[in-house]
PDB file of C-alpha atoms in Angstrom:
ATOM      1  CA  MET U   1     112.307 119.944  68.823  1.00 97.00           C
ATOM      2  CA  ASP U   2     108.847 120.793  67.467  1.00 98.00           C
ATOM      3  CA  ILE U   3     106.839 119.410  70.383  1.00 98.00           C
ATOM      4  CA  LEU U   4     107.236 117.648  73.698  1.00 98.00           C
ATOM      5  CA  LEU U   5     104.535 115.072  74.433  1.00 98.00           C
ATOM      6  CA  THR U   6     103.837 114.041  78.011  1.00 98.00           C
ATOM      7  CA  HIS U   7     101.159 113.085  80.550  1.00 97.00           C
ATOM      8  CA  GLY U   8     100.560 113.531  84.278  1.00 95.00           C
ATOM      9  CA  TYR U   9     100.553 109.972  85.635  1.00 96.00           C
ATOM     10  CA  PHE U  10     103.241 109.603  88.343  1.00 96.00           C
ATOM     11  CA  ILE U  11     103.280 106.283  90.199  1.00 94.00           C
ATOM     12  CA  ALA U  12     105.638 107.778  92.797  1.00 91.00           C
ATOM     13  CA  GLU U  13     102.910 110.229  93.863  1.00 88.00           C
ATOM     14  CA  ASP U  14     100.029 107.761  94.063  1.00 87.00           C
ATOM     15  CA  ALA U  15     100.030 105.463  97.096  1.00 90.00           C
ATOM     16  CA  HIS U  16      97.166 103.380  95.725  1.00 89.00           C
ATOM     17  CA  GLU U  17      98.876 102.802  92.379  1.00 87.00           C
ATOM     18  CA  GLN U  18     102.058 101.808  94.219  1.00 90.00           C
ATOM     19  CA  LYS U  19     100.075  98.991  95.837  1.00 92.00           C
ATOM     20  CA  VAL U  20      98.487  97.906  92.536  1.00 94.00           C
ATOM     21  CA  MET U  21     101.622  98.306  90.352  1.00 95.00           C
ATOM     22  CA  LYS U  22     100.022  97.491  87.003  1.00 96.00           C
ATOM     23  CA  PRO U  23     101.315 100.332  84.827  1.00 96.00           C
ATOM     24  CA  TYR U  24     100.800 100.648  81.096  1.00 97.00           C
ATOM     25  CA  PRO U  25     102.083 103.450  78.861  1.00 97.00           C
ATOM     26  CA  THR U  26      99.679 106.053  77.517  1.00 96.00           C
ATOM     27  CA  LEU U  27      99.061 104.685  74.021  1.00 97.00           C
ATOM     28  CA  GLY U  28      97.400 107.902  72.832  1.00 96.00           C
ATOM     29  CA  ILE U  29     100.535 110.014  72.976  1.00 97.00           C
ATOM     30  CA  LEU U  30     102.618 107.127  71.621  1.00 98.00           C
ATOM     31  CA  TYR U  31     100.347 107.012  68.566  1.00 98.00           C
ATOM     32  CA  ILE U  32     100.650 110.788  68.145  1.00 98.00           C
ATOM     33  CA  SER U  33     104.426 110.643  68.482  1.00 98.00           C
ATOM     34  CA  ALA U  34     104.737 107.918  65.858  1.00 98.00           C
ATOM     35  CA  TYR U  35     102.447 109.757  63.446  1.00 98.00           C
ATOM     36  CA  LEU U  36     104.115 113.160  63.813  1.00 98.00           C
ATOM     37  CA  LYS U  37     107.547 111.608  63.326  1.00 98.00           C
ATOM     38  CA  SER U  38     106.294 109.820  60.208  1.00 98.00           C
ATOM     39  CA  VAL U  39     105.375 113.173  58.624  1.00 98.00           C
ATOM     40  CA  GLY U  40     108.614 114.896  59.516  1.00 98.00           C
ATOM     41  CA  PHE U  41     108.211 116.527  62.941  1.00 98.00           C
ATOM     42  CA  ASP U  42     110.893 116.450  65.628  1.00 98.00           C
ATOM     43  CA  VAL U  43     109.129 114.947  68.648  1.00 98.00           C
ATOM     44  CA  ALA U  44     110.388 114.445  72.203  1.00 98.00           C
ATOM     45  CA  LEU U  45     108.524 112.346  74.751  1.00 98.00           C
ATOM     46  CA  PHE U  46     108.663 112.632  78.527  1.00 98.00           C
ATOM     47  CA  ASP U  47     107.035 109.518  79.984  1.00 98.00           C
ATOM     48  CA  SER U  48     106.095 110.555  83.494  1.00 97.00           C
ATOM     49  CA  THR U  49     105.036 107.127  84.788  1.00 97.00           C
ATOM     50  CA  PHE U  50     108.300 106.269  86.553  1.00 97.00           C
ATOM     51  CA  GLN U  51     109.383 109.906  87.059  1.00 97.00           C
ATOM     52  CA  ASP U  52     108.256 112.728  89.367  1.00 95.00           C
ATOM     53  CA  LEU U  53     107.363 116.390  88.985  1.00 96.00           C
ATOM     54  CA  SER U  54     110.832 117.565  89.885  1.00 96.00           C
ATOM     55  CA  ALA U  55     112.288 115.475  87.054  1.00 97.00           C
ATOM     56  CA  PHE U  56     109.769 116.996  84.661  1.00 98.00           C
ATOM     57  CA  HIS U  57     110.671 120.479  85.870  1.00 98.00           C
ATOM     58  CA  GLU U  58     114.370 119.806  85.267  1.00 98.00           C
ATOM     59  CA  TYR U  59     113.674 118.352  81.823  1.00 98.00           C
ATOM     60  CA  VAL U  60     111.601 121.340  80.712  1.00 98.00           C
ATOM     61  CA  GLN U  61     114.117 123.819  82.089  1.00 98.00           C
ATOM     62  CA  GLU U  62     116.915 122.091  80.203  1.00 98.00           C
ATOM     63  CA  ARG U  63     115.158 121.378  76.902  1.00 98.00           C
ATOM     64  CA  ARG U  64     112.823 124.410  76.744  1.00 98.00           C
ATOM     65  CA  PRO U  65     110.319 122.935  74.295  1.00 98.00           C
ATOM     66  CA  PRO U  66     108.463 125.425  72.071  1.00 98.00           C
ATOM     67  CA  VAL U  67     105.216 123.428  72.388  1.00 98.00           C
ATOM     68  CA  VAL U  68     104.101 120.915  75.006  1.00 98.00           C
ATOM     69  CA  GLY U  69     101.307 118.462  74.233  1.00 98.00           C
ATOM     70  CA  LEU U  70      99.865 117.234  77.531  1.00 98.00           C
ATOM     71  CA  TYR U  71      97.424 114.322  77.822  1.00 98.00           C
ATOM     72  CA  VAL U  72      94.985 114.840  80.710  1.00 97.00           C
ATOM     73  CA  ASN U  73      92.350 112.608  82.281  1.00 95.00           C
ATOM     74  CA  LEU U  74      90.311 112.808  85.481  1.00 92.00           C
ATOM     75  CA  MET U  75      93.017 111.155  87.603  1.00 92.00           C
ATOM     76  CA  THR U  76      95.886 113.306  86.324  1.00 95.00           C
ATOM     77  CA  LYS U  77      94.287 116.751  86.131  1.00 95.00           C
ATOM     78  CA  PHE U  78      95.867 118.169  89.295  1.00 96.00           C
ATOM     79  CA  ASN U  79      99.327 117.104  88.185  1.00 96.00           C
ATOM     80  CA  ALA U  80      98.536 118.544  84.760  1.00 97.00           C
ATOM     81  CA  LEU U  81      97.825 121.957  86.266  1.00 97.00           C
ATOM     82  CA  LYS U  82     101.239 121.926  87.954  1.00 98.00           C
ATOM     83  CA  MET U  83     102.860 120.860  84.684  1.00 98.00           C
ATOM     84  CA  ILE U  84     101.140 123.706  82.842  1.00 98.00           C
ATOM     85  CA  SER U  85     102.763 126.181  85.229  1.00 98.00           C
ATOM     86  CA  ILE U  86     106.167 124.582  84.710  1.00 98.00           C
ATOM     87  CA  CYS U  87     105.772 124.854  80.938  1.00 98.00           C
ATOM     88  CA  GLN U  88     104.521 128.444  81.108  1.00 97.00           C
ATOM     89  CA  ALA U  89     107.691 129.423  82.950  1.00 97.00           C
ATOM     90  CA  VAL U  90     109.828 128.602  79.889  1.00 98.00           C
ATOM     91  CA  GLY U  91     107.446 130.222  77.409  1.00 97.00           C
ATOM     92  CA  ALA U  92     106.118 127.006  75.884  1.00 98.00           C
ATOM     93  CA  LYS U  93     102.786 126.936  74.088  1.00 98.00           C
ATOM     94  CA  ILE U  94     100.587 124.401  75.863  1.00 98.00           C
ATOM     95  CA  VAL U  95      98.238 122.093  73.978  1.00 98.00           C
ATOM     96  CA  LEU U  96      95.957 119.817  76.012  1.00 98.00           C
ATOM     97  CA  GLY U  97      94.279 116.629  74.842  1.00 97.00           C
ATOM     98  CA  GLY U  98      92.571 113.579  76.280  1.00 96.00           C
ATOM     99  CA  PRO U  99      89.114 112.995  77.787  1.00 93.00           C
ATOM    100  CA  GLU U 100      89.245 115.653  80.506  1.00 94.00           C
ATOM    101  CA  PRO U 101      90.107 119.047  78.913  1.00 96.00           C
ATOM    102  CA  ALA U 102      87.444 119.038  76.218  1.00 93.00           C
ATOM    103  CA  GLU U 103      84.691 119.036  78.850  1.00 91.00           C
ATOM    104  CA  TYR U 104      86.255 121.863  80.883  1.00 96.00           C
ATOM    105  CA  ALA U 105      88.087 123.831  78.213  1.00 96.00           C
ATOM    106  CA  GLY U 106      87.317 127.241  79.711  1.00 96.00           C
ATOM    107  CA  GLU U 107      88.806 126.285  83.056  1.00 97.00           C
ATOM    108  CA  TYR U 108      91.967 124.864  81.506  1.00 97.00           C
ATOM    109  CA  LEU U 109      92.420 127.861  79.207  1.00 97.00           C
ATOM    110  CA  ALA U 110      92.054 130.125  82.239  1.00 96.00           C
ATOM    111  CA  ARG U 111      94.793 128.136  84.016  1.00 96.00           C
ATOM    112  CA  GLY U 112      97.354 128.599  81.230  1.00 97.00           C
ATOM    113  CA  ALA U 113      96.572 126.254  78.357  1.00 98.00           C
ATOM    114  CA  ASP U 114      96.748 127.836  74.903  1.00 98.00           C
ATOM    115  CA  VAL U 115      94.763 125.243  72.945  1.00 98.00           C
ATOM    116  CA  VAL U 116      92.504 122.318  73.826  1.00 98.00           C
ATOM    117  CA  VAL U 117      92.297 119.578  71.214  1.00 98.00           C
ATOM    118  CA  VAL U 118      88.909 117.902  70.884  1.00 96.00           C
ATOM    119  CA  GLY U 119      89.004 114.452  69.319  1.00 95.00           C
ATOM    120  CA  GLU U 120      92.009 112.656  67.885  1.00 96.00           C
ATOM    121  CA  GLY U 121      95.276 114.535  68.013  1.00 97.00           C
ATOM    122  CA  GLU U 122      97.281 113.228  65.068  1.00 98.00           C
ATOM    123  CA  HIS U 123      95.929 115.306  62.187  1.00 98.00           C
ATOM    124  CA  THR U 124      95.092 118.297  64.367  1.00 98.00           C
ATOM    125  CA  LEU U 125      98.663 118.599  65.638  1.00 98.00           C
ATOM    126  CA  ARG U 126     100.050 118.150  62.135  1.00 98.00           C
ATOM    127  CA  GLU U 127      98.162 121.309  61.164  1.00 98.00           C
ATOM    128  CA  LEU U 128      98.504 123.145  64.476  1.00 98.00           C
ATOM    129  CA  LEU U 129     102.263 122.894  65.027  1.00 98.00           C
ATOM    130  CA  PRO U 130     103.341 124.873  61.918  1.00 98.00           C
ATOM    131  CA  HIS U 131     100.683 127.469  62.750  1.00 97.00           C
ATOM    132  CA  LEU U 132     101.966 127.913  66.320  1.00 97.00           C
ATOM    133  CA  ALA U 133     105.525 128.220  65.041  1.00 97.00           C
ATOM    134  CA  LYS U 134     104.516 130.943  62.566  1.00 96.00           C
ATOM    135  CA  HIS U 135     101.682 132.822  64.271  1.00 95.00           C
ATOM    136  CA  GLY U 136     101.720 131.745  67.915  1.00 94.00           C
ATOM    137  CA  ALA U 137      98.368 131.107  69.609  1.00 93.00           C
ATOM    138  CA  SER U 138      96.470 133.597  67.440  1.00 93.00           C
ATOM    139  CA  ARG U 139      94.423 133.386  64.223  1.00 93.00           C
ATOM    140  CA  LEU U 140      93.424 129.806  65.061  1.00 97.00           C
ATOM    141  CA  GLU U 141      89.899 130.000  63.638  1.00 95.00           C
ATOM    142  CA  ALA U 142      90.637 127.830  60.592  1.00 95.00           C
ATOM    143  CA  ILE U 143      91.979 124.788  62.461  1.00 98.00           C
ATOM    144  CA  GLN U 144      89.374 122.080  63.009  1.00 98.00           C
ATOM    145  CA  GLY U 145      89.053 120.213  66.270  1.00 97.00           C
ATOM    146  CA  ILE U 146      90.316 122.781  68.771  1.00 98.00           C
ATOM    147  CA  ILE U 147      89.079 125.142  71.469  1.00 98.00           C
ATOM    148  CA  PHE U 148      90.992 128.348  72.230  1.00 98.00           C
ATOM    149  CA  ARG U 149      90.574 131.787  73.749  1.00 96.00           C
ATOM    150  CA  THR U 150      90.833 134.996  71.738  1.00 93.00           C
ATOM    151  CA  GLU U 151      92.772 138.068  72.871  1.00 88.00           C
ATOM    152  CA  ASP U 152      89.423 139.504  73.987  1.00 89.00           C
ATOM    153  CA  GLY U 153      88.860 136.520  76.237  1.00 90.00           C
ATOM    154  CA  ASP U 154      86.154 134.851  74.144  1.00 94.00           C
ATOM    155  CA  ILE U 155      86.279 131.055  74.059  1.00 96.00           C
ATOM    156  CA  ILE U 156      86.001 129.711  70.509  1.00 97.00           C
ATOM    157  CA  ARG U 157      85.146 126.102  69.707  1.00 97.00           C
ATOM    158  CA  ASN U 158      86.023 125.367  66.095  1.00 97.00           C
ATOM    159  CA  PRO U 159      84.161 122.772  64.005  1.00 97.00           C
ATOM    160  CA  ALA U 160      85.009 119.157  64.732  1.00 96.00           C
ATOM    161  CA  ARG U 161      87.702 117.408  62.736  1.00 96.00           C
ATOM    162  CA  PRO U 162      86.668 114.237  60.864  1.00 95.00           C
ATOM    163  CA  TYR U 163      87.798 111.030  62.518  1.00 95.00           C
ATOM    164  CA  ILE U 164      90.741 109.141  61.066  1.00 95.00           C
ATOM    165  CA  LYS U 165      90.009 106.434  58.510  1.00 92.00           C
ATOM    166  CA  PRO U 166      91.457 103.913  57.906  1.00 96.00           C
ATOM    167  CA  LEU U 167      93.243 103.259  61.178  1.00 97.00           C
ATOM    168  CA  ASP U 168      95.688 100.925  59.431  1.00 98.00           C
ATOM    169  CA  ALA U 169      97.246 104.051  57.897  1.00 97.00           C
ATOM    170  CA  LEU U 170      98.605 105.026  61.325  1.00 98.00           C
ATOM    171  CA  PRO U 171     102.024 103.699  62.379  1.00 98.00           C
ATOM    172  CA  PHE U 172     102.274 101.509  65.455  1.00 98.00           C
ATOM    173  CA  PRO U 173     102.678 103.425  68.745  1.00 98.00           C
ATOM    174  CA  ASP U 174     106.124 104.892  69.358  1.00 98.00           C
ATOM    175  CA  ARG U 175     107.077 102.538  72.176  1.00 98.00           C
ATOM    176  CA  GLU U 176     110.770 102.829  71.315  1.00 98.00           C
ATOM    177  CA  SER U 177     110.776 106.389  72.730  1.00 98.00           C
ATOM    178  CA  ILE U 178     109.967 105.197  76.242  1.00 98.00           C
ATOM    179  CA  ASP U 179     111.365 102.577  78.602  1.00 98.00           C
ATOM    180  CA  MET U 180     108.995  99.756  77.667  1.00 98.00           C
ATOM    181  CA  ASP U 181     111.245  97.173  79.280  1.00 97.00           C
ATOM    182  CA  ARG U 182     110.650  98.847  82.639  1.00 97.00           C
ATOM    183  CA  TYR U 183     106.880  98.456  82.235  1.00 98.00           C
ATOM    184  CA  VAL U 184     107.259  94.768  81.404  1.00 98.00           C
ATOM    185  CA  ASP U 185     109.771  94.214  84.213  1.00 97.00           C
ATOM    186  CA  THR U 186     107.554  96.019  86.736  1.00 97.00           C
ATOM    187  CA  TRP U 187     104.677  93.715  85.927  1.00 97.00           C
ATOM    188  CA  ARG U 188     106.943  90.696  86.114  1.00 98.00           C
ATOM    189  CA  THR U 189     108.436  91.782  89.457  1.00 97.00           C
ATOM    190  CA  TYR U 190     105.118  92.455  91.192  1.00 96.00           C
ATOM    191  CA  HIS U 191     102.830  89.934  89.468  1.00 97.00           C
ATOM    192  CA  GLY U 192     105.073  87.239  88.033  1.00 97.00           C
ATOM    193  CA  ALA U 193     104.121  88.009  84.429  1.00 98.00           C
ATOM    194  CA  GLY U 194     105.288  90.844  82.198  1.00 98.00           C
ATOM    195  CA  SER U 195     102.482  92.559  80.290  1.00 98.00           C
ATOM    196  CA  VAL U 196     102.061  94.872  77.296  1.00 98.00           C
ATOM    197  CA  SER U 197      98.984  96.681  75.975  1.00 98.00           C
ATOM    198  CA  LEU U 198      97.558  97.310  72.532  1.00 98.00           C
ATOM    199  CA  ILE U 199      94.286  98.548  71.095  1.00 98.00           C
ATOM    200  CA  CYS U 200      92.357  97.196  68.132  1.00 98.00           C
ATOM    201  CA  ALA U 201      89.766  99.948  67.607  1.00 96.00           C
ATOM    202  CA  ARG U 202      88.837 103.511  68.420  1.00 95.00           C
ATOM    203  CA  GLY U 203      85.509 104.627  69.767  1.00 90.00           C
ATOM    204  CA  CYS U 204      82.430 102.937  71.141  1.00 88.00           C
ATOM    205  CA  PRO U 205      78.856 103.220  69.816  1.00 88.00           C
ATOM    206  CA  TYR U 206      77.243 102.667  73.216  1.00 88.00           C
ATOM    207  CA  HIS U 207      76.083 105.497  75.470  1.00 86.00           C
ATOM    208  CA  CYS U 208      77.087 104.509  79.018  1.00 85.00           C
ATOM    209  CA  LYS U 209      76.741 107.723  81.008  1.00 83.00           C
ATOM    210  CA  TRP U 210      79.879 107.191  83.082  1.00 81.00           C
ATOM    211  CA  CYS U 211      82.144 106.876  80.022  1.00 83.00           C
ATOM    212  CA  SER U 212      83.827 109.745  78.185  1.00 82.00           C
ATOM    213  CA  HIS U 213      83.378 110.085  74.422  1.00 80.00           C
ATOM    214  CA  ALA U 214      85.402 113.292  74.231  1.00 81.00           C
ATOM    215  CA  VAL U 215      88.246 111.815  72.170  1.00 87.00           C
ATOM    216  CA  TYR U 216      86.679 109.226  69.864  1.00 85.00           C
ATOM    217  CA  GLY U 217      83.026 110.222  69.980  1.00 80.00           C
ATOM    218  CA  ASN U 218      80.386 107.549  69.420  1.00 82.00           C
ATOM    219  CA  THR U 219      82.116 106.231  66.330  1.00 85.00           C
ATOM    220  CA  HIS U 220      83.547 102.744  66.132  1.00 90.00           C
ATOM    221  CA  ARG U 221      86.474 102.218  63.790  1.00 94.00           C
ATOM    222  CA  ARG U 222      88.504  99.040  63.725  1.00 96.00           C
ATOM    223  CA  ARG U 223      91.985  98.260  62.539  1.00 98.00           C
ATOM    224  CA  SER U 224      92.126  95.261  60.212  1.00 98.00           C
ATOM    225  CA  PRO U 225      92.698  91.882  61.895  1.00 98.00           C
ATOM    226  CA  GLN U 226      95.950  91.563  59.922  1.00 98.00           C
ATOM    227  CA  ASN U 227      97.232  94.915  61.189  1.00 98.00           C
ATOM    228  CA  VAL U 228      96.544  94.034  64.828  1.00 98.00           C
ATOM    229  CA  ALA U 229      98.049  90.568  64.439  1.00 98.00           C
ATOM    230  CA  ASP U 230     101.174  92.140  62.929  1.00 98.00           C
ATOM    231  CA  GLU U 231     101.513  94.471  65.919  1.00 98.00           C
ATOM    232  CA  LEU U 232     100.966  91.655  68.412  1.00 98.00           C
ATOM    233  CA  GLU U 233     103.582  89.535  66.660  1.00 98.00           C
ATOM    234  CA  TYR U 234     106.016  92.453  66.800  1.00 98.00           C
ATOM    235  CA  LEU U 235     105.326  93.050  70.517  1.00 98.00           C
ATOM    236  CA  LEU U 236     105.888  89.396  71.377  1.00 98.00           C
ATOM    237  CA  GLY U 237     109.182  89.351  69.513  1.00 98.00           C
ATOM    238  CA  ARG U 238     110.437  92.729  70.723  1.00 98.00           C
ATOM    239  CA  TYR U 239     109.421  92.813  74.409  1.00 98.00           C
ATOM    240  CA  LYS U 240     108.861  89.132  75.247  1.00 98.00           C
ATOM    241  CA  PRO U 241     105.782  89.709  77.475  1.00 98.00           C
ATOM    242  CA  ASP U 242     104.080  86.888  79.333  1.00 98.00           C
ATOM    243  CA  GLN U 243     100.601  88.324  78.765  1.00 98.00           C
ATOM    244  CA  VAL U 244      98.714  91.025  76.862  1.00 98.00           C
ATOM    245  CA  TRP U 245      96.071  93.636  77.703  1.00 98.00           C
ATOM    246  CA  TYR U 246      93.640  94.484  74.884  1.00 98.00           C
ATOM    247  CA  ALA U 247      92.600  98.003  75.878  1.00 96.00           C
ATOM    248  CA  ASP U 248      89.496  98.165  73.668  1.00 95.00           C
ATOM    249  CA  ASP U 249      86.253  99.364  75.259  1.00 92.00           C
ATOM    250  CA  VAL U 250      84.476  96.222  73.975  1.00 95.00           C
ATOM    251  CA  PHE U 251      86.881  93.656  72.556  1.00 97.00           C
ATOM    252  CA  THR U 252      84.180  91.337  71.149  1.00 97.00           C
ATOM    253  CA  ILE U 253      81.917  94.042  69.709  1.00 95.00           C
ATOM    254  CA  HIS U 254      82.355  93.024  66.043  1.00 95.00           C
ATOM    255  CA  ARG U 255      81.694  89.318  65.681  1.00 96.00           C
ATOM    256  CA  ARG U 256      83.083  88.795  62.174  1.00 97.00           C
ATOM    257  CA  TRP U 257      86.223  90.778  62.985  1.00 98.00           C
ATOM    258  CA  PHE U 258      86.734  88.894  66.236  1.00 98.00           C
ATOM    259  CA  PHE U 259      86.587  85.444  64.672  1.00 98.00           C
ATOM    260  CA  GLU U 260      88.798  86.500  61.772  1.00 98.00           C
ATOM    261  CA  TYR U 261      91.365  87.814  64.236  1.00 98.00           C
ATOM    262  CA  ALA U 262      91.178  84.635  66.326  1.00 98.00           C
ATOM    263  CA  GLY U 263      91.722  82.611  63.157  1.00 98.00           C
ATOM    264  CA  LEU U 264      94.755  84.671  62.179  1.00 98.00           C
ATOM    265  CA  LEU U 265      96.386  84.145  65.560  1.00 98.00           C
ATOM    266  CA  LYS U 266      95.799  80.404  65.274  1.00 98.00           C
ATOM    267  CA  GLN U 267      97.325  80.351  61.779  1.00 98.00           C
ATOM    268  CA  ARG U 268     100.397  82.153  63.075  1.00 98.00           C
ATOM    269  CA  GLY U 269     100.735  79.859  66.072  1.00 98.00           C
ATOM    270  CA  ILE U 270     100.166  82.694  68.556  1.00 98.00           C
ATOM    271  CA  ARG U 271      98.523  81.924  71.867  1.00 98.00           C
ATOM    272  CA  ILE U 272      99.279  84.178  74.807  1.00 98.00           C
ATOM    273  CA  PRO U 273      97.352  84.839  78.034  1.00 98.00           C
ATOM    274  CA  PHE U 274      95.420  88.099  77.913  1.00 98.00           C
ATOM    275  CA  GLU U 275      92.841  90.294  79.609  1.00 98.00           C
ATOM    276  CA  CYS U 276      90.136  92.319  77.867  1.00 98.00           C
ATOM    277  CA  ILE U 277      86.830  94.136  78.419  1.00 96.00           C
ATOM    278  CA  SER U 278      83.505  93.178  76.850  1.00 95.00           C
ATOM    279  CA  ARG U 279      79.752  93.369  77.298  1.00 94.00           C
ATOM    280  CA  ALA U 280      77.318  90.580  78.096  1.00 95.00           C
ATOM    281  CA  ASP U 281      75.254  91.324  74.986  1.00 95.00           C
ATOM    282  CA  THR U 282      78.249  90.604  72.729  1.00 95.00           C
ATOM    283  CA  MET U 283      78.969  87.242  74.368  1.00 96.00           C
ATOM    284  CA  ASP U 284      77.750  83.716  73.754  1.00 97.00           C
ATOM    285  CA  GLU U 285      79.211  80.235  74.124  1.00 97.00           C
ATOM    286  CA  THR U 286      80.997  80.381  70.767  1.00 98.00           C
ATOM    287  CA  VAL U 287      82.667  83.688  71.576  1.00 98.00           C
ATOM    288  CA  ALA U 288      83.614  82.478  75.068  1.00 97.00           C
ATOM    289  CA  ASP U 289      85.164  79.303  73.622  1.00 98.00           C
ATOM    290  CA  ALA U 290      87.145  81.337  71.098  1.00 98.00           C
ATOM    291  CA  LEU U 291      88.392  83.684  73.814  1.00 98.00           C
ATOM    292  CA  ALA U 292      89.532  80.730  75.896  1.00 98.00           C
ATOM    293  CA  GLU U 293      91.298  79.164  72.922  1.00 98.00           C
ATOM    294  CA  MET U 294      93.094  82.466  72.214  1.00 98.00           C
ATOM    295  CA  GLY U 295      94.360  82.585  75.814  1.00 98.00           C
ATOM    296  CA  CYS U 296      91.910  84.894  77.605  1.00 98.00           C
ATOM    297  CA  TYR U 297      92.140  84.339  81.342  1.00 97.00           C
ATOM    298  CA  ARG U 298      90.190  87.364  82.588  1.00 96.00           C
ATOM    299  CA  LEU U 299      87.239  89.139  80.977  1.00 95.00           C
TER     300      LEU U 299
END
């Protein structure tokens, strides 16, 4: 194993989430897993959603990963700190990513993290993993897109790594490494309709102050309509969901793309209920009609 990828979302430890019961997998680490596997790395994935901390502790003790890549957001940070301690106990190098660590890198490095990744993780980890295997968490100055602490205690923020283009070059998320059927079945059990998620773009050009831009910045990069339609067609055939969640920040942000995608789904005979997020200034009657025709039931 070259790296273990995981996150700190545990439904069993969140009473509110147990009432809501609308889980989706963390697509970010599934994208990273698929990419790293495609370039030859041995990747393991511990999907914490339906597990608990004791199960994670047992897994790490048994497998003893050399590197752990941990996705952290505001809701999961306290679990992440516990997971860092568990990983430290087996001598793993700990790499943090996601929207939370980049803003508080010093605090996370002080609590046991070795490296904080700023921005997208795919290309950074491809370069970082061989370096950690050869040199450990030292001499990291040449690797773009990371924050680390020197032996003297100085915190170094390396230059940013360019964002990935084109997104179509990335493989689809590595859903086969997790229990996707359990996600779909959980939705179906509690809400009468199994659901899967996908994302059509990365980044958002708007500047809402409550929203984090730590991972994708203020860029906006879209997959091609054909690439997204191919993934949706695969998801419908593989997991048989009753509905879909488009996890984009603003699904209707690019008018030409949106109508091309809607046309592709119509050509392929695909109409499935879905939810998405948008903004009022990207909506008009034509867009609303197209959304309804595609199957959108909640915006």
